[in-house]
mmCIF file of C-alpha atoms in Angstrom:
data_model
loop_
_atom_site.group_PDB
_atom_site.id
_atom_site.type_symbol
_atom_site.label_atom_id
_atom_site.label_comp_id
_atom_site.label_asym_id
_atom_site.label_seq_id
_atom_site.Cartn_x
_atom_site.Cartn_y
_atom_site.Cartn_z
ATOM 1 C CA UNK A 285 -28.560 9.742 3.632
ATOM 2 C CA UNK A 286 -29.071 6.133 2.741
ATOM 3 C CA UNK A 287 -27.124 3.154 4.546
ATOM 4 C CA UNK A 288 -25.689 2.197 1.418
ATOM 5 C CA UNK A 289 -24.588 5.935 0.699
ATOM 6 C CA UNK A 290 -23.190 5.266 4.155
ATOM 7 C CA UNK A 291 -20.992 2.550 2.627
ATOM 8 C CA UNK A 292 -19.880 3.878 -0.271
ATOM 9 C CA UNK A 293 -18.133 7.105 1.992
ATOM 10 C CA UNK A 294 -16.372 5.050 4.344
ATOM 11 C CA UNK A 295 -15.191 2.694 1.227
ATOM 12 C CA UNK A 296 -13.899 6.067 -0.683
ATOM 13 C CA UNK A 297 -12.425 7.687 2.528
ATOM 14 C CA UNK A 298 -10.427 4.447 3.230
ATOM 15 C CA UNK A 299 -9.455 4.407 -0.904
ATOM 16 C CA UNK A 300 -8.310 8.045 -0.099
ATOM 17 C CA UNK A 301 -6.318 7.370 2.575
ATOM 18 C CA UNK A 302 -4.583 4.154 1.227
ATOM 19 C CA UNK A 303 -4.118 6.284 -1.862
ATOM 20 C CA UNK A 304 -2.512 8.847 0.385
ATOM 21 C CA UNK A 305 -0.225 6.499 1.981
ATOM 22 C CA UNK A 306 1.145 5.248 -1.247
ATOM 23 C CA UNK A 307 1.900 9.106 -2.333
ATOM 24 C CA UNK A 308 3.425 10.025 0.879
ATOM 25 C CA UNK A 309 5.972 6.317 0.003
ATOM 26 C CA UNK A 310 6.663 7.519 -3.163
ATOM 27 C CA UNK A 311 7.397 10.931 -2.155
ATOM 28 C CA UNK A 312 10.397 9.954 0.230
ATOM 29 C CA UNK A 313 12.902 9.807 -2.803
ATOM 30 C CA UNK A 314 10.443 12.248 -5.054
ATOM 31 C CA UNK A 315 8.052 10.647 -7.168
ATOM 32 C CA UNK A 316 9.867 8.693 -10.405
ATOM 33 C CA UNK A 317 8.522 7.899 -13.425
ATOM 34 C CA UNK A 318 8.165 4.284 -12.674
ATOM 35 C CA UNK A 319 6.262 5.110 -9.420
ATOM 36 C CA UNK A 320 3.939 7.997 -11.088
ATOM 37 C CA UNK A 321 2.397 4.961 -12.914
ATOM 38 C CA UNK A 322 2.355 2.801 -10.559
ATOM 39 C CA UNK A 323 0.096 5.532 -8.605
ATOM 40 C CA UNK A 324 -2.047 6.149 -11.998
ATOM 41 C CA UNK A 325 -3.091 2.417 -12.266
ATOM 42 C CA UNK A 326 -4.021 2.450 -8.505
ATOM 43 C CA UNK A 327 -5.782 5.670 -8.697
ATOM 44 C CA UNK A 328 -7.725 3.884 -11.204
ATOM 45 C CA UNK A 329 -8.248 0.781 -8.849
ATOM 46 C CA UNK A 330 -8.973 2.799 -6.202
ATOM 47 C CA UNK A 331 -11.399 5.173 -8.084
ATOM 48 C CA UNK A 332 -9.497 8.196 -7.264
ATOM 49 C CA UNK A 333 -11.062 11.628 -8.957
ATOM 50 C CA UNK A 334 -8.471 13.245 -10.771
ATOM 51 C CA UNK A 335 -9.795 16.490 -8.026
ATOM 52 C CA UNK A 336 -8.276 13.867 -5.150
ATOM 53 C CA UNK A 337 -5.531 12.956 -6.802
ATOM 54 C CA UNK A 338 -4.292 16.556 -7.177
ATOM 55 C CA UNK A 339 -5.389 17.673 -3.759
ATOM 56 C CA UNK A 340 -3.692 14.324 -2.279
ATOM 57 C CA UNK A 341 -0.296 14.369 -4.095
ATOM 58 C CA UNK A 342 -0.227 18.075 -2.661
ATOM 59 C CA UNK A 343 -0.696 16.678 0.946
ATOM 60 C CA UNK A 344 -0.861 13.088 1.388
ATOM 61 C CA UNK A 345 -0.587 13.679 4.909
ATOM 62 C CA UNK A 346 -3.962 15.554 5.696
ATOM 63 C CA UNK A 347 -5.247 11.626 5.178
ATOM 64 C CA UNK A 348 -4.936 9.174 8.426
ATOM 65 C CA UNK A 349 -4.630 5.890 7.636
ATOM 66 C CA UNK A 350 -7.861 3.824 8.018
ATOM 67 C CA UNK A 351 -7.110 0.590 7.991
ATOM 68 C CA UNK A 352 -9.239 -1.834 5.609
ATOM 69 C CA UNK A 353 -11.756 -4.113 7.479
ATOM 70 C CA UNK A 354 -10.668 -7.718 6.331
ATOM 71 C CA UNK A 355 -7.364 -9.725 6.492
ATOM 72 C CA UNK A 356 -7.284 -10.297 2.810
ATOM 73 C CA UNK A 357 -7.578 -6.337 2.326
ATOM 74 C CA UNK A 358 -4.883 -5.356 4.184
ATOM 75 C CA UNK A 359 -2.741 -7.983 2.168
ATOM 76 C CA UNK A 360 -3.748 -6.088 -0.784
ATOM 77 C CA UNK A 361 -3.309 -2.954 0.781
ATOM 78 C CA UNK A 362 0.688 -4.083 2.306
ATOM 79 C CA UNK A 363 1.331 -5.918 -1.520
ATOM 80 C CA UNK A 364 0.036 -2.328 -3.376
ATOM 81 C CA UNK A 365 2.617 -0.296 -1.019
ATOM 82 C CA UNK A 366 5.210 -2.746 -1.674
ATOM 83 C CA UNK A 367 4.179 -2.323 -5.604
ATOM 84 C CA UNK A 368 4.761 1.628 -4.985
ATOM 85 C CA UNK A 369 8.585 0.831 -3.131
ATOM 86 C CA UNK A 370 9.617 -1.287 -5.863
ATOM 87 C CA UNK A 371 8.540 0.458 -8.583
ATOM 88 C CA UNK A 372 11.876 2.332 -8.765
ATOM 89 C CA UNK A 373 13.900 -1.015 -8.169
ATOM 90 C CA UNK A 374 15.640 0.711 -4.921
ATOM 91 C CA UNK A 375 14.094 0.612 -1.440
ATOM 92 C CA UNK A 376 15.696 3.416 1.104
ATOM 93 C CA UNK A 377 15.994 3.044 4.796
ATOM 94 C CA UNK A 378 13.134 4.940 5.116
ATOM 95 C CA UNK A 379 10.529 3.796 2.889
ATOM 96 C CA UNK A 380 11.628 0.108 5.034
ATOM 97 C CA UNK A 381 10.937 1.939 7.865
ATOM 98 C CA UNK A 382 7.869 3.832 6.885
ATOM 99 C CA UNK A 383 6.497 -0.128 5.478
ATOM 100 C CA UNK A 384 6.938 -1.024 8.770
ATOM 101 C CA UNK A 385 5.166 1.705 10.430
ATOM 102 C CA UNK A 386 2.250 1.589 8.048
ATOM 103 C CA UNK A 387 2.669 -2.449 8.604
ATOM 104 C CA UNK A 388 1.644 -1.861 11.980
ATOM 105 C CA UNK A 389 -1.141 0.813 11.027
ATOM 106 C CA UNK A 390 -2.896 -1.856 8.766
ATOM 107 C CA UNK A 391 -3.726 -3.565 11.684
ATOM 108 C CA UNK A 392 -0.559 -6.271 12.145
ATOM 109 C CA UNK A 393 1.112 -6.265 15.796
ATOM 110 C CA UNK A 394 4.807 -5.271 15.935
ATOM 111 C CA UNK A 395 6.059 -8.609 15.616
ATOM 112 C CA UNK A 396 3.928 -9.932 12.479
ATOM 113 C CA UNK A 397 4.575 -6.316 10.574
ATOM 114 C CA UNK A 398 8.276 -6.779 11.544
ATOM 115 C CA UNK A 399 7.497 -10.501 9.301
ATOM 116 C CA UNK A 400 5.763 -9.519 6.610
ATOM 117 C CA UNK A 401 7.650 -6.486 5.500
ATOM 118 C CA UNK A 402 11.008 -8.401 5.774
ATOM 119 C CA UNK A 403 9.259 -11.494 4.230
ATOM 120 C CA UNK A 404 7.687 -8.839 1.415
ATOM 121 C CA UNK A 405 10.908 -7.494 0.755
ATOM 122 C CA UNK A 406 12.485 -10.938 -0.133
ATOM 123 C CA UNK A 407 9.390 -11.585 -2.394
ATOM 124 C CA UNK A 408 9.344 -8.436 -3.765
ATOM 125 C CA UNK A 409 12.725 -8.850 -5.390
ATOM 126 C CA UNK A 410 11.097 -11.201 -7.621
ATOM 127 C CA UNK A 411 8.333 -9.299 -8.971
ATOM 128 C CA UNK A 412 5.433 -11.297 -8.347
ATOM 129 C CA UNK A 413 2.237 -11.070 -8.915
ATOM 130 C CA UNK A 414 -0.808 -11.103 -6.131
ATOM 131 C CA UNK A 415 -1.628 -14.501 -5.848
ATOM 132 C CA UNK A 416 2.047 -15.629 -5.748
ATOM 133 C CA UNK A 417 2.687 -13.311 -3.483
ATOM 134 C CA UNK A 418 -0.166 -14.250 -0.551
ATOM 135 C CA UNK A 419 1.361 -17.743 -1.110
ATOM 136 C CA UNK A 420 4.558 -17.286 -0.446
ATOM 137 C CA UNK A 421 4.000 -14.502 2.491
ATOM 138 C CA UNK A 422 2.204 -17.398 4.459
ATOM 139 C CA UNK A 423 4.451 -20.170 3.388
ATOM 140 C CA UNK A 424 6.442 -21.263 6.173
ATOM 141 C CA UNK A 425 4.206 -19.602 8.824
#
């Protein structure tokens, strides 16, 4: 097996497990409409087989969350679960609390998880897009 061949698993078995960590969010409440797209443009971005996506909405769980390798990653990563949560318009007590946990499993200490999800959740109310929403998580840091 080639190095690049290598690269190319660890890239899909992170997609995978982000992909699974979005399903398992979306799952809390079942899976609504509005979310079931959401998770068919990111299967798309995340060049999920329609084989994973079956065997993953089955059991998101049998996927441990492998955090991305970069800061600006795991932005994108924390911004596409927040994308999944607010799909519906509603956030429950435990998809905050699951953001929080998966906060900290991206990498983030307790205290700068505890930030950003309470700092996403403001954003997020707005609906913003990716760029906007980097800016303003880092605003008044």
């Amino acid at each position: 097996m080639s190095f690049s061949s290598l690269f190319v698993s660890g890239e899909s078995a992170r997609n995978k497990s982000h992909f699974a960590t979005l399903v398992t969010l979306a799952q809390v409440s079942g899976i609504q409409e509005e979310e079931e797209m959401v998770l068919n443009r990111l299967k798309v971005v995340l060049d999920i087989s329609d084989a994973d996506y079956a065997t993953i909405i089955k059991n998101p769980k049998a996927y441990p969350v492998s955090p991305p390798n970069t800061s600006e990653e795991r932005i994108e990563w924390l911004h596409d679960l927040f994308k999944v949560v607010f799909a519906d318009h509603h956030m429950s007590e435990i998809e905050h609390h699951l953001l929080k946990k998966y906060a900290t499993a991206l990498g983030y200490n307790d205290q700068d998880a505890a930030y950003l999800v309470e700092r996403s959740i403001e954003i997020f109310s707005g609906h913003l897009n990716l760029e906007d929403y980097r800016y303003l998580l880092n605003k008044n840091r």
